[in-house]
Amino acid sequence: MTPAQLSRTVLHTVRRAVEDDELCVAVPERVKVRTPPRPGCGDYATNVALLLARGARGARGEGDALAIAEVLRRRLVRAPGIARVDVADPGFLNITLEGTSHAQLVRAVLSQGLRYGHGDALAGVSVPLGGGDEVRAALVAHVVRGLVDATGGVVVPGDGPVVRAVPVSGRDLLTRLGPDAARWALLRPAGHDLPDLDPAHLLSQREDNALFRVQYAHARTRALMRNASQFGITPELEPESGVYGDPAEPQSDPDSEPSAYGHPAETALLALLADHPRTLEAAARHRAPDRLARHLVATADAFFRFHDACPALPSGEESSGERKPSAVHRSRLALADAAGAVLAGGLHLLGISAPEHL
């Protein structure tokens, strides 16, 4: 279940509670869900009960966000794909998805590859876009056009997007930085910010270089896949069981294995992968490629935390052949492969390469 799907589920739940006369509130046009700021608060959180309480009318829990949240909790917990819903002060709903929803997300990313997140989210929406000779404005407009096309919108003549110009030519930028770093330098900052064009920052292969982290994260996912082939592990999904791996391989005792995607580092990465389609929509709608660039940085950083905390390949005695790779290894490998697809797809939309080796 993606954030967009969960948003629609919560909105539908509000609407049904109003129709059944269990709530007396105005049904909003949309509901926002977000990743909780702290671990242990579910996969997603929403403040919809707080917003509904502010506009509540009548005797039923007027201004009582906790009462509204409890009504929604009882209904949401019965929705397919939702495992648990908790109410937190002053009225937040913390939602935990079922494990199958996580597997379905990974399956969707792997099946769509670089086009994961593309679709018709902006179908019928016209996005005004202007032209210009200034190098940054021209590049931003070009990338926005691709984002609008990827999300089903239509570009129409108009102003903007407005960005701060840079005091160098495109030729000079390419000479000093090369195509990848030059594009990143112009696209990563918000339009009102002046880009950092220092080659010492943009070309360094260090953690303080965000472009390096994103490209290196993608290269690491490809390295995992190459190394996995030595163990005969592939990120394949058994349709009936929802478990990754080779159906011909004997499965480990499920009671001795931790459930797939239960570690906080895994769920944090999954949340960012699920949010990728909405990020593309927002970047296109607001003509802001920097939103996609920031999302890629966050995804790369989440991948590294996952990579360090949740080994996707056997090691030590496991790798010597004394123990076969477990279902957990295969599921983690599939998640790493999905992360690589999101990173590569996002870089492609920005016109930046996604190296296999770095």
CSV table of C-alpha atoms in Angstrom, one decimal, residues 90-354:
chain,number,residue,atom,x,y,z
A,90,PRO,CA,-3.4,14.8,21.0
A,91,GLY,CA,-5.2,12.8,18.3
A,92,PHE,CA,-2.7,11.3,15.8
A,93,LEU,CA,-3.4,8.0,14.1
A,94,ASN,CA,-0.3,5.8,13.8
A,95,ILE,CA,-0.9,3.1,11.2
A,96,THR,CA,1.1,-0.1,10.8
A,97,LEU,CA,0.7,-2.0,7.5
A,98,GLU,CA,0.6,-5.7,7.1
A,99,GLY,CA,3.8,-7.4,6.0
A,100,THR,CA,2.1,-8.4,2.8
A,101,SER,CA,1.7,-4.8,1.9
A,102,HIS,CA,5.5,-4.3,2.2
A,103,ALA,CA,6.0,-7.3,-0.1
A,104,GLN,CA,3.5,-6.0,-2.6
A,105,LEU,CA,5.3,-2.7,-2.7
A,106,VAL,CA,8.7,-4.3,-3.4
A,107,ARG,CA,7.0,-6.4,-6.1
A,108,ALA,CA,5.5,-3.3,-7.7
A,109,VAL,CA,8.9,-1.5,-7.8
A,110,LEU,CA,10.7,-4.6,-9.2
A,111,SER,CA,8.1,-5.1,-11.9
A,112,GLN,CA,8.0,-1.5,-13.0
A,113,GLY,CA,11.8,-0.8,-12.7
A,114,LEU,CA,12.9,2.6,-13.8
A,115,ARG,CA,9.3,3.6,-14.5
A,116,TYR,CA,8.1,3.0,-10.9
A,117,GLY,CA,6.2,6.1,-9.9
A,118,HIS,CA,5.2,7.1,-13.4
A,119,GLY,CA,1.5,7.2,-14.1
A,120,ASP,CA,-1.5,9.4,-14.4
A,121,ALA,CA,-1.4,11.3,-11.1
A,122,LEU,CA,-1.6,14.6,-13.0
A,123,ALA,CA,-4.0,13.5,-15.7
A,124,GLY,CA,-6.0,16.5,-16.8
A,125,VAL,CA,-3.7,18.9,-15.0
A,126,SER,CA,-2.1,21.7,-17.0
A,127,VAL,CA,1.4,22.8,-15.8
A,128,PRO,CA,2.5,26.3,-17.0
A,129,LEU,CA,6.1,26.3,-18.1
A,130,GLY,CA,8.1,29.1,-19.7
A,131,GLY,CA,11.4,29.1,-21.6
A,132,GLY,CA,14.5,31.1,-21.4
A,133,ASP,CA,18.2,31.2,-22.3
A,134,GLU,CA,19.7,31.3,-18.8
A,135,VAL,CA,21.3,27.9,-18.2
A,136,ARG,CA,19.6,27.1,-14.9
A,137,ALA,CA,16.1,28.2,-15.9
A,138,ALA,CA,16.4,26.2,-19.1
A,139,LEU,CA,17.6,23.1,-17.4
A,140,VAL,CA,14.9,23.2,-14.7
A,141,ALA,CA,12.2,23.7,-17.4
A,142,HIS,CA,13.5,20.8,-19.3
A,143,VAL,CA,13.5,18.5,-16.3
A,144,VAL,CA,10.1,19.7,-15.2
A,145,ARG,CA,8.7,18.9,-18.7
A,146,GLY,CA,9.9,15.3,-18.3
A,147,LEU,CA,8.4,15.0,-14.8
A,148,VAL,CA,5.0,16.3,-16.0
A,149,ASP,CA,5.1,13.8,-18.9
A,150,ALA,CA,6.0,11.0,-16.5
A,151,THR,CA,3.0,11.8,-14.2
A,152,GLY,CA,0.4,12.2,-17.0
A,153,GLY,CA,0.1,16.0,-17.0
A,154,VAL,CA,0.2,18.5,-19.8
A,155,VAL,CA,2.7,21.4,-20.2
A,156,VAL,CA,1.2,24.6,-21.4
A,157,PRO,CA,2.9,28.0,-22.1
A,158,GLY,CA,3.3,30.1,-19.1
A,159,ASP,CA,5.8,31.8,-16.8
A,160,GLY,CA,8.5,30.2,-14.8
A,161,PRO,CA,9.6,28.3,-12.9
A,162,VAL,CA,11.4,31.2,-11.2
A,163,VAL,CA,15.0,30.3,-10.2
A,164,ARG,CA,18.0,32.3,-9.2
A,165,ALA,CA,20.4,32.6,-12.2
A,166,VAL,CA,24.0,31.5,-12.1
A,167,PRO,CA,26.8,33.7,-13.2
A,168,VAL,CA,28.4,31.1,-15.6
A,169,SER,CA,27.5,29.6,-18.9
A,170,GLY,CA,26.5,26.0,-19.5
A,171,ARG,CA,29.7,25.4,-21.4
A,172,ASP,CA,31.8,26.6,-18.4
A,173,LEU,CA,29.8,24.4,-16.0
A,174,LEU,CA,30.3,21.3,-18.2
A,175,THR,CA,34.1,22.0,-18.4
A,176,ARG,CA,34.5,22.5,-14.6
A,177,LEU,CA,32.1,19.9,-13.3
A,178,GLY,CA,31.1,17.4,-16.0
A,179,PRO,CA,27.4,16.7,-16.9
A,180,ASP,CA,26.3,14.9,-13.8
A,181,ALA,CA,27.7,17.3,-11.2
A,182,ALA,CA,26.7,20.3,-13.3
A,183,ARG,CA,23.1,19.1,-13.4
A,184,TRP,CA,23.0,18.2,-9.8
A,185,ALA,CA,24.4,21.6,-8.8
A,186,LEU,CA,21.6,23.4,-10.7
A,187,LEU,CA,18.7,21.1,-9.8
A,188,ARG,CA,19.4,20.1,-6.1
A,189,PRO,CA,18.9,23.6,-4.5
A,190,ALA,CA,15.4,25.1,-4.3
A,191,GLY,CA,14.7,27.6,-7.0
A,192,HIS,CA,15.2,30.6,-4.6
A,193,ASP,CA,18.6,29.3,-3.4
A,194,LEU,CA,21.9,30.1,-5.1
A,195,PRO,CA,23.6,26.9,-6.2
A,196,ASP,CA,27.0,25.8,-4.8
A,197,LEU,CA,29.3,25.4,-7.9
A,198,ASP,CA,32.5,24.6,-6.1
A,199,PRO,CA,34.2,21.6,-7.8
A,200,ALA,CA,35.8,20.6,-4.5
A,201,HIS,CA,32.4,19.9,-3.1
A,202,LEU,CA,30.6,18.5,-6.1
A,203,LEU,CA,33.3,16.2,-7.4
A,204,SER,CA,34.6,14.8,-4.1
A,205,GLN,CA,33.9,11.1,-3.3
A,206,ARG,CA,33.0,11.8,0.3
A,207,GLU,CA,29.9,11.5,2.4
A,208,ASP,CA,29.5,15.3,2.5
A,209,ASN,CA,28.8,15.2,-1.3
A,210,ALA,CA,25.1,14.3,-1.7
A,211,LEU,CA,25.4,13.4,-5.4
A,212,PHE,CA,28.2,10.9,-4.5
A,213,ARG,CA,26.0,9.3,-1.8
A,214,VAL,CA,23.1,8.8,-4.2
A,215,GLN,CA,25.2,7.4,-7.0
A,216,TYR,CA,27.3,5.3,-4.6
A,217,ALA,CA,24.1,3.9,-3.0
A,218,HIS,CA,22.9,2.8,-6.4
A,219,ALA,CA,26.3,1.2,-7.2
A,220,ARG,CA,26.1,-0.7,-3.9
A,221,THR,CA,22.7,-2.1,-4.8
A,222,ARG,CA,24.3,-3.4,-8.1
A,223,ALA,CA,27.3,-4.8,-6.3
A,224,LEU,CA,24.9,-6.7,-4.0
A,225,MET,CA,23.2,-8.2,-7.0
A,226,ARG,CA,26.5,-9.3,-8.5
A,227,ASN,CA,27.6,-10.8,-5.3
A,228,ALA,CA,24.3,-12.5,-4.7
A,229,SER,CA,24.7,-14.4,-8.0
A,230,GLN,CA,27.6,-16.2,-6.4
A,231,PHE,CA,25.2,-17.7,-3.9
A,232,GLY,CA,22.5,-18.4,-6.4
A,233,ILE,CA,20.2,-15.8,-4.8
A,234,THR,CA,17.8,-13.9,-6.9
A,235,PRO,CA,15.1,-11.3,-5.9
A,236,GLU,CA,12.2,-13.4,-7.2
A,237,LEU,CA,8.8,-13.4,-5.6
A,238,GLU,CA,6.8,-16.5,-5.1
A,239,PRO,CA,3.3,-15.3,-6.1
A,240,GLU,CA,1.4,-17.5,-3.7
A,241,SER,CA,3.5,-17.1,-0.6
A,242,GLY,CA,4.8,-13.6,-0.9
A,243,VAL,CA,8.3,-14.8,0.0
A,244,TYR,CA,11.3,-13.8,-2.0
A,245,GLY,CA,13.7,-16.5,-3.3
A,246,ASP,CA,14.0,-19.5,-5.5
A,247,PRO,CA,10.9,-21.8,-5.1
A,248,ALA,CA,13.1,-24.8,-5.7
A,249,GLU,CA,15.2,-24.1,-2.7
A,250,PRO,CA,14.1,-25.6,0.6
A,251,GLN,CA,12.8,-23.0,2.9
A,252,SER,CA,14.0,-22.4,6.5
A,253,ASP,CA,11.8,-23.1,9.4
A,254,PRO,CA,9.5,-20.0,9.4
A,255,ASP,CA,9.3,-20.1,13.2
A,256,SER,CA,13.1,-19.7,13.4
A,257,GLU,CA,13.2,-16.7,11.1
A,258,PRO,CA,12.3,-13.1,11.9
A,259,SER,CA,9.5,-11.7,9.8
A,260,ALA,CA,10.6,-10.0,6.6
A,261,TYR,CA,10.8,-6.2,6.7
A,262,GLY,CA,10.3,-5.9,10.4
A,263,HIS,CA,13.5,-4.0,11.3
A,264,PRO,CA,13.1,-0.2,11.6
A,265,ALA,CA,15.8,0.3,9.0
A,266,GLU,CA,13.8,-1.8,6.5
A,267,THR,CA,10.5,-0.1,7.2
A,268,ALA,CA,12.1,3.4,6.9
A,269,LEU,CA,13.5,2.5,3.5
A,270,LEU,CA,10.2,1.0,2.4
A,271,ALA,CA,8.4,4.2,3.4
A,272,LEU,CA,10.6,6.2,1.1
A,273,LEU,CA,10.1,3.8,-1.7
A,274,ALA,CA,6.4,4.0,-1.2
A,275,ASP,CA,6.5,7.8,-1.3
A,276,HIS,CA,8.4,8.0,-4.6
A,277,PRO,CA,5.3,8.3,-6.8
A,278,ARG,CA,3.9,11.1,-4.7
A,279,THR,CA,7.3,12.8,-4.8
A,280,LEU,CA,7.3,12.7,-8.6
A,281,GLU,CA,3.8,14.2,-8.6
A,282,ALA,CA,4.8,17.0,-6.3
A,283,ALA,CA,8.0,17.8,-8.2
A,284,ALA,CA,6.0,18.0,-11.4
A,285,ARG,CA,3.0,19.9,-10.0
A,286,HIS,CA,5.2,22.5,-8.2
A,287,ARG,CA,7.8,22.6,-11.0
A,288,ALA,CA,10.4,21.8,-8.4
A,289,PRO,CA,13.0,19.1,-9.4
A,290,ASP,CA,14.8,19.8,-6.1
A,291,ARG,CA,12.0,17.8,-4.4
A,292,LEU,CA,13.0,14.7,-6.3
A,293,ALA,CA,16.7,15.4,-5.6
A,294,ARG,CA,16.1,15.6,-1.9
A,295,HIS,CA,14.0,12.5,-2.0
A,296,LEU,CA,16.9,10.6,-3.7
A,297,VAL,CA,19.3,11.8,-1.0
A,298,ALA,CA,16.9,10.6,1.8
A,299,THR,CA,16.5,7.2,0.0
A,300,ALA,CA,20.2,6.8,-0.4
A,301,ASP,CA,20.8,7.5,3.3
A,302,ALA,CA,18.0,5.1,4.3
A,303,PHE,CA,19.6,2.5,2.1
A,304,PHE,CA,22.9,2.8,3.7
A,305,ARG,CA,21.3,2.4,7.2
A,306,PHE,CA,19.5,-0.6,6.0
A,307,HIS,CA,22.6,-2.0,4.3
A,308,ASP,CA,24.6,-1.7,7.6
A,309,ALA,CA,21.8,-3.0,9.9
A,310,CYS,CA,20.2,-5.7,7.8
A,311,PRO,CA,22.8,-7.8,5.8
A,312,ALA,CA,21.3,-8.9,2.5
A,313,LEU,CA,23.9,-11.6,2.0
A,314,PRO,CA,25.3,-14.4,4.2
A,315,SER,CA,28.7,-13.9,5.8
A,316,GLY,CA,31.2,-15.9,7.8
A,317,GLU,CA,30.1,-19.5,8.3
A,318,GLU,CA,26.9,-18.7,6.3
A,319,SER,CA,28.9,-17.8,3.2
A,320,SER,CA,31.2,-20.8,3.5
A,321,GLY,CA,28.3,-23.0,2.5
A,322,GLU,CA,27.6,-24.4,6.0
A,323,ARG,CA,24.2,-22.7,5.9
A,324,LYS,CA,22.1,-21.8,3.0
A,325,PRO,CA,20.9,-18.2,2.5
A,326,SER,CA,17.6,-17.7,4.4
A,327,ALA,CA,14.3,-16.3,3.2
A,328,VAL,CA,15.3,-13.1,5.2
A,329,HIS,CA,18.4,-12.7,3.0
A,330,ARG,CA,16.4,-13.1,-0.1
A,331,SER,CA,13.7,-10.5,1.0
A,332,ARG,CA,16.4,-8.0,2.0
A,333,LEU,CA,18.1,-8.5,-1.4
A,334,ALA,CA,14.8,-7.8,-3.1
A,335,LEU,CA,14.4,-4.6,-1.1
A,336,ALA,CA,18.0,-3.5,-2.0
A,337,ASP,CA,17.2,-4.2,-5.7
A,338,ALA,CA,14.0,-2.1,-5.4
A,339,ALA,CA,15.9,0.7,-3.8
A,340,GLY,CA,18.4,0.6,-6.7
A,341,ALA,CA,15.5,0.9,-9.1
A,342,VAL,CA,14.1,4.0,-7.4
A,343,LEU,CA,17.5,5.6,-7.3
A,344,ALA,CA,18.2,4.9,-10.9
A,345,GLY,CA,14.8,6.0,-12.0
A,346,GLY,CA,15.0,9.3,-10.1
A,347,LEU,CA,18.5,10.0,-11.4
A,348,HIS,CA,17.3,9.3,-14.9
A,349,LEU,CA,14.5,11.9,-14.6
A,350,LEU,CA,17.1,14.4,-13.5
A,351,GLY,CA,19.3,13.5,-16.5
A,352,ILE,CA,22.0,12.1,-14.3
A,353,SER,CA,23.8,8.8,-14.7
A,354,ALA,CA,23.3,5.9,-12.3
